[in-house]
Short mmCIF file of N, CA and C and ligand atoms in Angstrom, two decimals:
data_model
loop_
_atom_site.label_atom_id
_atom_site.label_comp_id
_atom_site.label_asym_id
_atom_site.label_seq_id
_atom_site.Cartn_x
_atom_site.Cartn_y
_atom_site.Cartn_z
N MET A 22 54.62 -35.34 20.10
CA MET A 22 53.59 -34.12 20.17
C MET A 22 53.29 -33.85 18.68
N LYS A 23 51.96 -33.65 18.62
CA LYS A 23 51.32 -33.38 17.46
C LYS A 23 51.63 -31.93 16.95
N PRO A 24 52.15 -31.67 15.72
CA PRO A 24 52.38 -30.32 15.37
C PRO A 24 51.07 -29.53 15.20
N GLU A 25 51.20 -28.25 15.56
CA GLU A 25 49.90 -27.33 15.49
C GLU A 25 49.70 -27.07 14.01
N THR A 26 48.46 -27.27 13.65
CA THR A 26 48.03 -26.98 12.25
C THR A 26 47.41 -25.66 12.03
N LYS A 27 47.73 -25.00 10.95
CA LYS A 27 47.08 -23.69 10.81
C LYS A 27 45.59 -23.89 10.32
N PRO A 28 44.63 -22.97 10.74
CA PRO A 28 43.28 -23.22 10.26
C PRO A 28 43.22 -22.83 8.82
N SER A 29 42.42 -23.60 8.04
CA SER A 29 42.23 -23.46 6.63
C SER A 29 41.48 -22.12 6.37
N MET A 30 41.62 -21.61 5.20
CA MET A 30 41.00 -20.33 4.79
C MET A 30 39.47 -20.54 4.92
N GLU A 31 39.01 -21.64 4.66
CA GLU A 31 37.52 -21.85 4.77
C GLU A 31 37.10 -21.68 6.22
N GLU A 32 37.91 -22.25 7.14
CA GLU A 32 37.55 -22.08 8.58
C GLU A 32 37.66 -20.67 9.11
N LEU A 33 38.79 -19.93 8.56
CA LEU A 33 38.88 -18.52 8.92
C LEU A 33 37.71 -17.85 8.42
N LEU A 34 37.13 -17.99 7.25
CA LEU A 34 36.19 -17.19 6.72
C LEU A 34 34.79 -17.51 7.44
N ARG A 35 34.62 -18.82 7.85
CA ARG A 35 33.43 -19.28 8.50
C ARG A 35 33.47 -18.50 9.88
N GLU A 36 34.55 -18.29 10.52
CA GLU A 36 34.71 -17.78 11.97
C GLU A 36 34.47 -16.23 11.74
N ALA A 37 35.03 -15.55 10.66
CA ALA A 37 35.13 -14.22 10.51
C ALA A 37 33.75 -13.69 9.84
N GLY A 38 33.11 -14.67 9.18
CA GLY A 38 31.81 -14.28 8.46
C GLY A 38 30.78 -13.44 9.28
N PRO A 39 30.37 -13.84 10.42
CA PRO A 39 29.29 -13.06 11.06
C PRO A 39 29.87 -11.69 11.58
N LEU A 40 31.10 -11.60 11.75
CA LEU A 40 31.71 -10.32 12.34
C LEU A 40 31.97 -9.30 11.30
N VAL A 41 32.42 -9.89 10.12
CA VAL A 41 33.02 -8.91 9.08
C VAL A 41 32.03 -8.85 7.83
N HIS A 42 31.90 -10.01 7.22
CA HIS A 42 31.19 -9.98 5.89
C HIS A 42 29.75 -9.52 6.12
N LEU A 43 29.04 -10.16 7.00
CA LEU A 43 27.55 -9.94 6.96
C LEU A 43 27.14 -8.48 7.35
N ASP A 44 27.84 -7.92 8.24
CA ASP A 44 27.47 -6.52 8.60
C ASP A 44 27.60 -5.54 7.44
N VAL A 45 28.82 -5.60 6.81
CA VAL A 45 29.00 -4.62 5.70
C VAL A 45 28.15 -4.98 4.50
N LEU A 46 28.06 -6.30 4.14
CA LEU A 46 27.26 -6.60 3.06
C LEU A 46 25.79 -6.50 3.27
N ASP A 47 25.30 -6.81 4.45
CA ASP A 47 23.85 -6.60 4.71
C ASP A 47 23.58 -5.02 4.71
N ASN A 48 24.48 -4.25 5.23
CA ASN A 48 24.29 -2.79 5.13
C ASN A 48 24.08 -2.33 3.69
N LEU A 49 25.05 -2.83 2.93
CA LEU A 49 24.99 -2.41 1.40
C LEU A 49 23.66 -2.81 0.72
N LEU A 50 23.36 -4.24 1.07
CA LEU A 50 22.22 -4.73 0.50
C LEU A 50 20.91 -3.96 0.95
N ASN A 51 20.90 -3.61 2.26
CA ASN A 51 19.74 -2.91 2.76
C ASN A 51 19.57 -1.61 2.14
N GLN A 52 20.65 -0.95 1.79
CA GLN A 52 20.56 0.37 1.05
C GLN A 52 19.87 0.16 -0.24
N ALA A 53 20.40 -0.82 -0.82
CA ALA A 53 19.82 -1.13 -2.23
C ALA A 53 18.42 -1.71 -2.30
N ARG A 54 18.10 -2.47 -1.29
CA ARG A 54 16.68 -3.07 -1.25
C ARG A 54 15.79 -2.00 -0.93
N ALA A 55 16.16 -1.05 -0.06
CA ALA A 55 15.19 0.03 0.34
C ALA A 55 14.85 0.96 -0.89
N ARG A 56 15.71 1.14 -1.83
CA ARG A 56 15.50 2.14 -2.95
C ARG A 56 15.17 1.37 -4.24
N SER A 57 14.77 0.03 -4.02
CA SER A 57 14.30 -0.59 -5.21
C SER A 57 13.22 -1.71 -4.93
N LEU A 58 12.30 -1.18 -4.38
CA LEU A 58 11.10 -1.98 -3.92
C LEU A 58 10.23 -2.33 -5.12
N TRP A 59 9.75 -3.55 -5.29
CA TRP A 59 9.01 -4.11 -6.31
C TRP A 59 7.62 -4.48 -5.82
N PRO A 60 6.65 -3.58 -5.78
CA PRO A 60 5.32 -3.88 -5.24
C PRO A 60 4.54 -5.03 -6.10
N LEU A 61 3.76 -5.73 -5.41
CA LEU A 61 2.97 -6.64 -6.07
C LEU A 61 1.76 -5.84 -6.80
N THR A 62 1.39 -6.17 -8.00
CA THR A 62 0.14 -5.55 -8.49
C THR A 62 -1.05 -6.25 -8.05
N PHE A 63 -1.81 -5.55 -7.23
CA PHE A 63 -2.74 -6.21 -6.38
C PHE A 63 -3.61 -5.30 -5.62
N GLY A 64 -4.98 -5.41 -5.71
CA GLY A 64 -5.85 -4.51 -4.93
C GLY A 64 -7.10 -5.32 -4.59
N LEU A 65 -7.77 -4.82 -3.50
CA LEU A 65 -8.98 -5.55 -3.04
C LEU A 65 -10.31 -4.84 -3.12
N ALA A 66 -10.23 -3.44 -2.83
CA ALA A 66 -11.35 -2.72 -2.70
C ALA A 66 -10.95 -1.16 -3.02
N CYS A 67 -11.78 -0.26 -2.54
CA CYS A 67 -11.66 1.20 -2.82
C CYS A 67 -10.24 1.76 -2.62
N CYS A 68 -9.54 1.26 -1.50
CA CYS A 68 -8.24 1.82 -1.29
C CYS A 68 -7.27 1.45 -2.38
N ALA A 69 -7.56 0.47 -3.25
CA ALA A 69 -6.75 0.15 -4.37
C ALA A 69 -6.71 1.31 -5.44
N ILE A 70 -7.85 2.08 -5.37
CA ILE A 70 -7.89 3.23 -6.45
C ILE A 70 -6.83 4.25 -5.96
N GLU A 71 -6.69 4.45 -4.65
CA GLU A 71 -5.65 5.35 -4.13
C GLU A 71 -4.34 4.88 -4.47
N LEU A 72 -4.16 3.48 -4.40
CA LEU A 72 -2.82 2.90 -4.73
C LEU A 72 -2.52 3.21 -6.18
N MET A 73 -3.44 3.02 -7.00
CA MET A 73 -3.25 3.18 -8.47
C MET A 73 -2.84 4.71 -8.73
N ALA A 74 -3.51 5.53 -7.99
CA ALA A 74 -3.29 7.10 -8.19
C ALA A 74 -1.84 7.34 -7.72
N THR A 75 -1.48 6.60 -6.68
CA THR A 75 -0.07 6.87 -6.12
C THR A 75 1.04 6.43 -7.16
N GLY A 76 0.70 5.47 -8.00
CA GLY A 76 1.56 5.07 -9.02
C GLY A 76 1.56 5.80 -10.31
N ALA A 77 0.59 6.53 -10.49
CA ALA A 77 0.34 7.26 -11.75
C ALA A 77 1.18 8.62 -11.77
N ALA A 78 1.09 9.31 -12.77
CA ALA A 78 2.04 10.37 -13.02
C ALA A 78 1.99 11.52 -11.96
N ARG A 79 0.86 11.89 -11.42
CA ARG A 79 0.80 12.94 -10.46
C ARG A 79 1.66 12.75 -9.14
N PHE A 80 1.52 11.53 -8.68
CA PHE A 80 2.34 11.28 -7.40
C PHE A 80 3.57 10.49 -7.66
N ASP A 81 3.57 9.56 -8.75
CA ASP A 81 4.80 8.96 -9.18
C ASP A 81 5.70 8.31 -8.14
N MET A 82 5.32 7.04 -7.83
CA MET A 82 6.02 6.33 -6.81
C MET A 82 7.43 6.01 -7.35
N ASP A 83 7.74 6.14 -8.57
CA ASP A 83 9.07 5.91 -9.14
C ASP A 83 10.09 6.88 -8.49
N ARG A 84 9.67 7.99 -8.03
CA ARG A 84 10.50 9.01 -7.35
C ARG A 84 11.20 8.39 -6.15
N PHE A 85 10.49 7.26 -5.51
CA PHE A 85 10.85 6.79 -4.27
C PHE A 85 11.45 5.45 -4.55
N GLY A 86 11.67 4.99 -5.72
CA GLY A 86 12.21 3.63 -6.09
C GLY A 86 11.31 2.57 -5.93
N ALA A 87 9.97 2.78 -5.79
CA ALA A 87 8.94 1.79 -5.59
C ALA A 87 7.87 1.75 -6.75
N GLY A 88 8.24 2.02 -7.83
CA GLY A 88 7.27 2.14 -8.99
C GLY A 88 7.22 1.03 -9.86
N VAL A 89 8.01 -0.04 -9.70
CA VAL A 89 8.16 -1.19 -10.68
C VAL A 89 7.09 -2.19 -10.17
N PHE A 90 5.80 -2.05 -10.35
CA PHE A 90 4.76 -3.00 -9.93
C PHE A 90 4.94 -4.28 -10.80
N ARG A 91 4.96 -5.35 -10.08
CA ARG A 91 5.14 -6.62 -10.74
C ARG A 91 3.82 -7.58 -10.76
N PRO A 92 3.63 -8.13 -12.03
CA PRO A 92 2.31 -8.89 -12.04
C PRO A 92 2.45 -10.22 -11.43
N SER A 93 3.65 -10.61 -11.14
CA SER A 93 3.86 -12.06 -10.45
C SER A 93 4.39 -11.85 -9.04
N ALA A 94 3.69 -12.53 -8.01
CA ALA A 94 4.27 -12.53 -6.62
C ALA A 94 5.65 -13.03 -6.57
N ARG A 95 6.07 -13.89 -7.50
CA ARG A 95 7.46 -14.46 -7.45
C ARG A 95 8.58 -13.37 -7.79
N GLN A 96 8.13 -12.07 -8.36
CA GLN A 96 8.97 -11.10 -8.69
C GLN A 96 8.83 -9.96 -7.70
N ALA A 97 8.00 -10.02 -6.77
CA ALA A 97 7.73 -8.82 -6.01
C ALA A 97 8.33 -9.02 -4.55
N ASP A 98 8.72 -7.83 -3.97
CA ASP A 98 9.20 -7.97 -2.59
C ASP A 98 8.38 -7.04 -1.62
N VAL A 99 7.39 -6.35 -2.09
CA VAL A 99 6.54 -5.61 -1.06
C VAL A 99 5.14 -5.96 -1.41
N MET A 100 4.16 -6.24 -0.55
CA MET A 100 2.79 -6.45 -0.75
C MET A 100 2.13 -5.23 -0.06
N ILE A 101 1.46 -4.44 -0.85
CA ILE A 101 0.60 -3.19 -0.34
C ILE A 101 -0.79 -3.79 -0.32
N VAL A 102 -1.30 -4.21 0.91
CA VAL A 102 -2.60 -4.77 0.99
C VAL A 102 -3.54 -3.48 1.00
N ALA A 103 -4.33 -3.43 -0.07
CA ALA A 103 -5.17 -2.25 -0.19
C ALA A 103 -6.59 -2.66 -0.35
N GLY A 104 -7.42 -2.41 0.71
CA GLY A 104 -8.89 -2.75 0.53
C GLY A 104 -9.31 -3.78 1.60
N THR A 105 -10.75 -3.87 1.72
CA THR A 105 -11.33 -4.79 2.60
C THR A 105 -10.81 -6.18 2.25
N ILE A 106 -10.46 -6.98 3.32
CA ILE A 106 -10.13 -8.39 3.12
C ILE A 106 -11.34 -9.22 3.53
N SER A 107 -11.94 -9.76 2.45
CA SER A 107 -13.14 -10.76 2.80
C SER A 107 -12.43 -12.06 3.13
N ARG A 108 -13.28 -12.89 4.00
CA ARG A 108 -12.70 -14.12 4.43
C ARG A 108 -12.39 -15.07 3.24
N LYS A 109 -13.16 -14.86 2.11
CA LYS A 109 -12.85 -15.61 0.91
C LYS A 109 -11.53 -15.33 0.31
N MET A 110 -10.99 -14.02 0.42
CA MET A 110 -9.80 -13.59 -0.15
C MET A 110 -8.53 -13.90 0.86
N GLY A 111 -8.83 -14.11 2.12
CA GLY A 111 -7.77 -14.31 3.10
C GLY A 111 -6.80 -15.41 2.65
N PRO A 112 -7.21 -16.56 2.27
CA PRO A 112 -6.21 -17.61 1.85
C PRO A 112 -5.52 -17.24 0.61
N VAL A 113 -6.15 -16.48 -0.22
CA VAL A 113 -5.51 -16.03 -1.56
C VAL A 113 -4.39 -15.11 -1.26
N ILE A 114 -4.57 -14.17 -0.28
CA ILE A 114 -3.51 -13.21 0.13
C ILE A 114 -2.47 -14.06 0.77
N GLN A 115 -2.75 -15.00 1.52
CA GLN A 115 -1.65 -15.75 2.22
C GLN A 115 -0.88 -16.59 1.08
N ALA A 116 -1.56 -17.12 0.12
CA ALA A 116 -0.79 -17.81 -1.01
C ALA A 116 0.14 -16.86 -1.76
N LEU A 117 -0.44 -15.74 -2.02
CA LEU A 117 0.40 -14.80 -2.73
C LEU A 117 1.64 -14.41 -1.81
N TRP A 118 1.41 -14.20 -0.59
CA TRP A 118 2.51 -13.81 0.33
C TRP A 118 3.56 -14.94 0.33
N GLU A 119 3.05 -16.20 0.41
CA GLU A 119 3.98 -17.35 0.43
C GLU A 119 4.92 -17.41 -0.82
N GLN A 120 4.32 -17.01 -1.97
CA GLN A 120 5.01 -17.05 -3.34
C GLN A 120 6.06 -15.98 -3.47
N MET A 121 6.02 -14.94 -2.65
CA MET A 121 6.98 -13.92 -2.64
C MET A 121 8.22 -14.33 -2.09
N PRO A 122 9.46 -14.11 -2.75
CA PRO A 122 10.61 -14.66 -2.11
C PRO A 122 11.10 -13.70 -1.14
N PRO A 123 11.80 -14.21 -0.10
CA PRO A 123 12.35 -13.30 0.95
C PRO A 123 13.60 -12.63 0.52
N PRO A 124 14.08 -11.46 1.07
CA PRO A 124 13.32 -10.69 2.03
C PRO A 124 12.13 -10.05 1.50
N LYS A 125 11.04 -9.85 2.17
CA LYS A 125 9.81 -9.27 1.73
C LYS A 125 9.08 -8.56 2.80
N TRP A 126 8.24 -7.60 2.42
CA TRP A 126 7.63 -6.72 3.36
C TRP A 126 6.26 -6.45 3.06
N ALA A 127 5.46 -6.07 4.01
CA ALA A 127 3.96 -5.77 3.78
C ALA A 127 3.60 -4.49 4.40
N ILE A 128 2.65 -3.74 3.68
CA ILE A 128 2.19 -2.43 4.17
C ILE A 128 0.60 -2.70 4.15
N ALA A 129 0.03 -2.34 5.31
CA ALA A 129 -1.45 -2.40 5.55
C ALA A 129 -1.87 -1.04 5.23
N PHE A 130 -2.61 -0.96 3.91
CA PHE A 130 -2.96 0.49 3.50
C PHE A 130 -4.47 0.54 3.70
N GLY A 131 -4.88 1.43 4.66
CA GLY A 131 -6.32 1.81 4.78
C GLY A 131 -6.88 1.12 6.06
N GLY A 132 -7.94 1.80 6.51
CA GLY A 132 -8.57 1.30 7.85
C GLY A 132 -9.01 -0.20 7.72
N CYS A 133 -9.53 -0.60 6.57
CA CYS A 133 -9.96 -2.04 6.41
C CYS A 133 -8.77 -3.05 6.69
N THR A 134 -7.58 -2.64 6.12
CA THR A 134 -6.49 -3.58 6.35
C THR A 134 -5.82 -3.61 7.62
N ILE A 135 -6.16 -2.38 8.43
CA ILE A 135 -5.52 -2.31 9.77
C ILE A 135 -6.37 -3.09 10.77
N ASP A 136 -7.75 -2.97 10.69
CA ASP A 136 -8.61 -3.66 11.70
C ASP A 136 -9.98 -3.86 11.19
N GLY A 137 -10.24 -3.89 9.88
CA GLY A 137 -11.49 -4.15 9.47
C GLY A 137 -12.31 -2.76 8.96
N GLY A 138 -11.86 -1.73 9.62
CA GLY A 138 -12.39 -0.40 9.19
C GLY A 138 -13.91 -0.27 9.42
N PRO A 139 -14.71 0.24 8.52
CA PRO A 139 -16.11 0.51 8.66
C PRO A 139 -16.94 -0.79 8.66
N PHE A 140 -16.17 -1.94 8.30
CA PHE A 140 -17.06 -3.19 8.26
C PHE A 140 -16.93 -4.04 9.43
N LYS A 141 -16.29 -3.51 10.49
CA LYS A 141 -16.01 -4.25 11.76
C LYS A 141 -17.18 -4.00 12.69
N TYR A 142 -17.86 -5.03 13.02
CA TYR A 142 -18.96 -4.79 14.05
C TYR A 142 -19.04 -6.16 14.85
N PRO A 143 -19.61 -6.18 16.00
CA PRO A 143 -19.76 -7.49 16.75
C PRO A 143 -20.44 -8.63 15.94
N ASN A 144 -19.88 -9.80 16.00
CA ASN A 144 -20.51 -10.92 15.23
C ASN A 144 -20.45 -10.95 13.67
N GLN A 145 -19.78 -9.94 13.13
CA GLN A 145 -19.64 -9.97 11.77
C GLN A 145 -18.84 -11.25 11.29
N TYR A 146 -19.12 -11.74 10.17
CA TYR A 146 -18.56 -12.90 9.71
C TYR A 146 -17.93 -12.93 8.35
N ALA A 147 -17.90 -11.76 7.74
CA ALA A 147 -17.58 -11.67 6.28
C ALA A 147 -16.11 -11.15 6.05
N ILE A 148 -15.54 -10.45 7.01
CA ILE A 148 -14.26 -9.90 6.65
C ILE A 148 -13.12 -10.37 7.71
N VAL A 149 -11.95 -10.31 7.28
CA VAL A 149 -10.76 -10.38 8.25
C VAL A 149 -10.46 -9.13 8.83
N GLU A 150 -10.36 -9.05 10.18
CA GLU A 150 -10.26 -7.79 10.86
C GLU A 150 -8.77 -7.45 11.06
N GLY A 151 -8.15 -7.22 9.88
CA GLY A 151 -6.73 -6.70 9.74
C GLY A 151 -5.86 -7.59 9.10
N ALA A 152 -4.92 -7.07 8.21
CA ALA A 152 -4.09 -7.86 7.40
C ALA A 152 -3.15 -8.68 8.24
N ASP A 153 -2.79 -8.13 9.44
CA ASP A 153 -1.79 -8.79 10.39
C ASP A 153 -2.38 -10.04 11.05
N LYS A 154 -3.63 -10.33 10.74
CA LYS A 154 -4.22 -11.63 11.27
C LYS A 154 -3.82 -12.81 10.29
N ILE A 155 -3.33 -12.36 9.11
CA ILE A 155 -3.02 -13.50 8.14
C ILE A 155 -1.63 -13.41 7.64
N ILE A 156 -0.91 -12.18 7.64
CA ILE A 156 0.35 -12.05 7.20
C ILE A 156 1.13 -11.07 8.13
N PRO A 157 2.48 -11.12 8.22
CA PRO A 157 3.15 -10.12 9.06
C PRO A 157 3.15 -8.76 8.34
N VAL A 158 2.85 -7.72 9.12
CA VAL A 158 2.75 -6.45 8.49
C VAL A 158 3.95 -5.50 9.07
N ASP A 159 4.63 -4.75 8.19
CA ASP A 159 5.66 -3.82 8.64
C ASP A 159 5.26 -2.48 8.88
N VAL A 160 4.36 -1.94 8.07
CA VAL A 160 3.97 -0.60 8.12
C VAL A 160 2.44 -0.45 8.11
N TYR A 161 1.81 0.39 8.89
CA TYR A 161 0.36 0.59 8.88
C TYR A 161 0.06 2.15 8.37
N VAL A 162 -0.71 2.23 7.35
CA VAL A 162 -1.10 3.53 6.82
C VAL A 162 -2.65 3.74 7.00
N PRO A 163 -3.09 4.52 8.07
CA PRO A 163 -4.47 4.68 8.39
C PRO A 163 -5.11 5.62 7.37
N GLY A 164 -6.49 5.67 7.46
CA GLY A 164 -7.36 6.47 6.67
C GLY A 164 -8.46 5.65 5.90
N CYS A 165 -9.46 6.37 5.44
CA CYS A 165 -10.65 5.71 4.73
C CYS A 165 -11.11 6.62 3.71
N PRO A 166 -10.59 6.57 2.53
CA PRO A 166 -9.31 5.96 2.18
C PRO A 166 -8.18 6.97 2.50
N PRO A 167 -7.06 6.29 2.65
CA PRO A 167 -5.87 7.14 2.90
C PRO A 167 -5.45 7.85 1.55
N ARG A 168 -4.93 9.06 1.67
CA ARG A 168 -4.45 9.76 0.43
C ARG A 168 -3.20 9.24 -0.12
N PRO A 169 -2.82 9.44 -1.37
CA PRO A 169 -1.59 8.87 -1.93
C PRO A 169 -0.33 9.40 -1.16
N GLU A 170 -0.47 10.69 -0.59
CA GLU A 170 0.75 11.17 0.10
C GLU A 170 0.88 10.26 1.28
N ALA A 171 -0.17 9.74 1.94
CA ALA A 171 -0.10 8.87 3.11
C ALA A 171 0.64 7.52 2.80
N LEU A 172 0.33 7.07 1.58
CA LEU A 172 1.07 5.90 1.17
C LEU A 172 2.52 6.15 0.88
N ILE A 173 2.81 7.36 0.30
CA ILE A 173 4.26 7.67 0.05
C ILE A 173 4.94 7.78 1.37
N ASN A 174 4.27 8.37 2.46
CA ASN A 174 4.87 8.35 3.74
C ASN A 174 5.15 6.96 4.26
N GLY A 175 4.17 6.09 4.00
CA GLY A 175 4.42 4.67 4.46
C GLY A 175 5.52 4.08 3.73
N ILE A 176 5.60 4.24 2.46
CA ILE A 176 6.84 3.71 1.74
C ILE A 176 8.18 4.26 2.35
N LEU A 177 8.10 5.55 2.61
CA LEU A 177 9.41 6.17 3.16
C LEU A 177 9.69 5.57 4.57
N LYS A 178 8.75 5.23 5.29
CA LYS A 178 8.78 4.63 6.65
C LYS A 178 9.45 3.22 6.42
N LEU A 179 8.89 2.55 5.46
CA LEU A 179 9.31 1.23 5.21
C LEU A 179 10.80 1.19 4.86
N GLU A 180 11.12 2.17 3.85
CA GLU A 180 12.44 2.32 3.43
C GLU A 180 13.46 2.61 4.63
N GLU A 181 13.03 3.38 5.53
CA GLU A 181 13.78 3.77 6.81
C GLU A 181 14.08 2.35 7.54
N LYS A 182 13.00 1.55 7.69
CA LYS A 182 13.20 0.35 8.51
C LYS A 182 14.07 -0.63 7.75
N ILE A 183 14.01 -0.61 6.51
CA ILE A 183 14.84 -1.63 5.75
C ILE A 183 16.37 -1.04 5.87
N LYS A 184 16.55 0.14 5.62
CA LYS A 184 17.87 0.68 5.70
C LYS A 184 18.52 0.42 7.14
N ALA A 185 17.68 0.44 8.20
CA ALA A 185 18.19 0.26 9.40
C ALA A 185 18.30 -1.27 9.78
N GLY A 186 17.96 -2.07 8.82
CA GLY A 186 18.01 -3.51 8.95
C GLY A 186 16.97 -4.13 10.15
N LYS A 187 15.92 -3.34 10.34
CA LYS A 187 15.06 -3.67 11.47
C LYS A 187 14.29 -4.96 11.25
N ARG A 188 13.99 -5.31 10.05
CA ARG A 188 13.18 -6.44 9.88
C ARG A 188 13.45 -7.18 8.65
N PHE A 189 13.52 -8.37 8.68
CA PHE A 189 13.59 -9.22 7.49
C PHE A 189 12.69 -10.42 7.67
N GLN A 190 11.68 -10.52 6.69
CA GLN A 190 10.80 -11.65 6.75
C GLN A 190 11.56 -12.69 6.28
N ALA A 191 11.11 -13.97 6.85
CA ALA A 191 11.73 -15.27 6.36
C ALA A 191 10.84 -15.72 5.24
S1 SF4 B 11 -10.54 1.78 4.28
FE1 SF4 B 11 -12.31 2.78 3.40
S2 SF4 B 11 -11.61 3.35 1.26
FE2 SF4 B 11 -10.36 1.77 2.10
S3 SF4 B 11 -11.18 -0.21 1.38
FE3 SF4 B 11 -11.90 0.14 3.41
S4 SF4 B 11 -13.83 1.27 3.05
FE4 SF4 B 11 -12.74 1.39 1.21
#
């Protein structure tokens, strides 16, 4: 009769991993991720002016851990799509999104990025009717343009989602 062998430490860890390690670690990482968002420095049209105002001294996105705007998509983890998306810019936005490392999140900021806004009409051919037609969107902030307070509210909503582990982009 073959003697019963004890499972190796590696096997034990592999079995226990999904039950023990990931839950606690993911929870800790989510708390850290939510309070250290690095937005991509990026704007498309008038809503981008409101985005800039939100980052400046009066509204100060740093208070919410989201003020470190990165000039490279490879260093950013949140894309705030601000402004009308022309069909010409659609592939550029997708390329920037692909360059961002996971986990990553997107906010559609303003009417144009939600559904085309004032530029949406039958048979129009110039704009993309919503950021979610080209990338996955986590939070929508309506308005034309939305106020900086609305963007801050959107960031707080995103932070809630991240802390709750509700979504992780691949
Ligand atoms: S939603 Fe309004 S303010 Fe924002 S980019 Fe569109 S037209 Fe400009």
